[in-house]
Amino acid sequence: MARGPALWLGALLLASLGGSSAPASLLRRLGEHIRRFQESSVLGLSLGPGVAARPREGWLEQPLDPFNASDRRSFLQRYWISDQHWASRDGPVFLHLGGEGSLGPGSVMRGHPAALAPALGALVIGLEHRFYGLSIPAGGLNTTQLRFLSSRHALADVVSARLELSRLLNVSSSSRWVCFGGSYAGSLAAWARLKFPHLLFAAVASSAPVRAVLDFSAYNEVVTHSLGQRCLSFSRAETLAQLRVTEPPVSGVGDRQWLYQTCTEFGFYVTCEDPTCPFSKLPALPSQLELCEQVFGLSTWSTVQAVAQTNSYYGGQTPVGTQVLFVNGDMDPWHVLSVTQDLGPSVSALLIPNASHCLDMAPERSSDTPSLRLGRQSILQQLQTWLQLAQKSLVRVGV
Ligand SMILES: *[C@@H]1O[C@H](CO)[C@@H](O)[C@H](O)[C@H]1NC(C)=O
Ligand SMILES: *[C@@H]1O[C@H](CO)[C@@H](O)[C@H](O)[C@H]1NC(C)=O
Ligand SMILES: *[C@@H]1O[C@H](CO)[C@@H](O)[C@H](O)[C@H]1NC(C)=O
Ligand SMILES: *[C@@H]1O[C@H](CO)[C@@H](O)[C@H](O)[C@H]1NC(C)=O
């Protein structure tokens, strides 16, 4: 039963997104319907410990422009919930943030944070990133719409999701919310804690490239084997044609959206202009920047500015905050843009030997190396320590 309505609603949502002519009122009505459905199904949530429950899919109505209260347009953001290990409404909440792709039920079932949930009695929620997967506003991916896509918009969504879901799920006001994420979403997890420490208790940021950089040639110095790297091996014309498609992809990585974010926030162009570089077919930096111009009409100058602004806004590799754990693998080329050394008593860094991109987040396997097992153990211990300290200080002030 849990899957039927969700699938049906998903299909309806797709139908409404497919035609960009779908009237906004239809979407709003649909949003209302989904929300009512969700609220009624939430009331049936079993809160008891140890009760097996399948993850549920839900939708939140979020403002398209959270920074302009006069703009009443909204979109539906998808989330997943697993309350299988949620021990009590005072228990911690693990908020697994989606990044540049769709987010499925696995986000709350497999790998960490799901694997850490039983030990801490946590509720696990997965939140899909706006403009990816099924969380795409009506109007799709046209360039006018994409100005509502940025990490700052995504963080505003995290804040409103955290407040709205607390209410919907009757989470205790003393519950600790911990953000998790891998890769770009790892950066979001860290930034969510840094910017909103009163709402988000801690963050575990896996393989998080927190420093934006235009020319990421350092990538090739670390590369030992191929990863989830963006592949531009098609002909230029084919690539351009694909990136100009404004029909939203409903699963997998959103290439057009992510290109937009690289042009307007992060850069991260993997180049290979040094003669010793093993990947001679990679496009040169000017050619990568031309994509921003050709696909979105964005100048190179604006991208250069955007990268600098991102670093001044978030603090690059020396963010100032507390209770953020950065986890990296030393075989992952992205670790050079992350935090790999402790930045004080409560911004800690864990560099796992021989581990690749986001490996700590993957489900446990019998072939896992001892260093990976140890790394995962340290993540759990760090969270336990922070949660226990917070509990003690609560007791001290007599709450
Ligand atoms: C805010 O939204 C209103 C209503 O849509 C619009 O008229 C106005 O131009 C927007 N302001 C900005 C700064 O985008
Ligand atoms: C893009 O989408 C917005 C919002 O639906 C719409 O107002 C605008 O006309 C669209 N622009 C193009 C070029 O299709
Ligand atoms: C929320 O939880 C509290 C404490 O258990 C309970 O008193 C209250 O009735 C709950 N509210 C809802 C709407 O379930
Ligand atoms: C890392 O991998 C190398 C080569 O496979 C191996 O010799 C070494 O023992 C590994 N180190 C750790 C800490 O697992």
PDB file of C-alpha atoms and ligand atoms in Angstrom, residues 331 353-354 369-372, ligand 4:
ATOM      1  CA  MET A 331      42.781   7.996  -3.353  1.00  0.00           C
ATOM      2  CA  PRO A 353      43.943   5.474   3.555  1.00  0.00           C
ATOM      3  CA  ASN A 354      43.300   3.778   0.202  1.00  0.00           C
ATOM      4  CA  THR A 369      39.691  -2.805   4.070  1.00  0.00           C
ATOM      5  CA  PRO A 370      40.533  -2.537   7.767  1.00  0.00           C
ATOM      6  CA  SER A 371      41.197   1.176   7.315  1.00  0.00           C
ATOM      7  CA  LEU A 372      37.709   1.684   5.896  1.00  0.00           C
TER       8      LEU A 372
HETATM    9  C1  LIG B   4      46.845   0.384   0.533  1.00  0.00           C
HETATM   10  O1  LIG B   4      46.951  -0.315  -0.699  1.00  0.00           O
HETATM   11  C2  LIG B   4      48.239  -0.806  -0.951  1.00  0.00           C
HETATM   12  C3  LIG B   4      48.295  -1.379  -2.340  1.00  0.00           C
HETATM   13  O2  LIG B   4      47.102  -2.097  -2.649  1.00  0.00           O
HETATM   14  C4  LIG B   4      48.612  -1.831   0.133  1.00  0.00           C
HETATM   15  O3  LIG B   4      49.917  -2.320  -0.071  1.00  0.00           O
HETATM   16  C5  LIG B   4      48.535  -1.172   1.495  1.00  0.00           C
HETATM   17  O4  LIG B   4      48.751  -2.116   2.513  1.00  0.00           O
HETATM   18  C6  LIG B   4      47.166  -0.532   1.697  1.00  0.00           C
HETATM   19  N1  LIG B   4      47.158   0.221   2.934  1.00  0.00           N
HETATM   20  C7  LIG B   4      46.142   0.182   3.828  1.00  0.00           C
HETATM   21  C8  LIG B   4      46.323   1.011   5.056  1.00  0.00           C
HETATM   22  O5  LIG B   4      45.140  -0.478   3.646  1.00  0.00           O
END
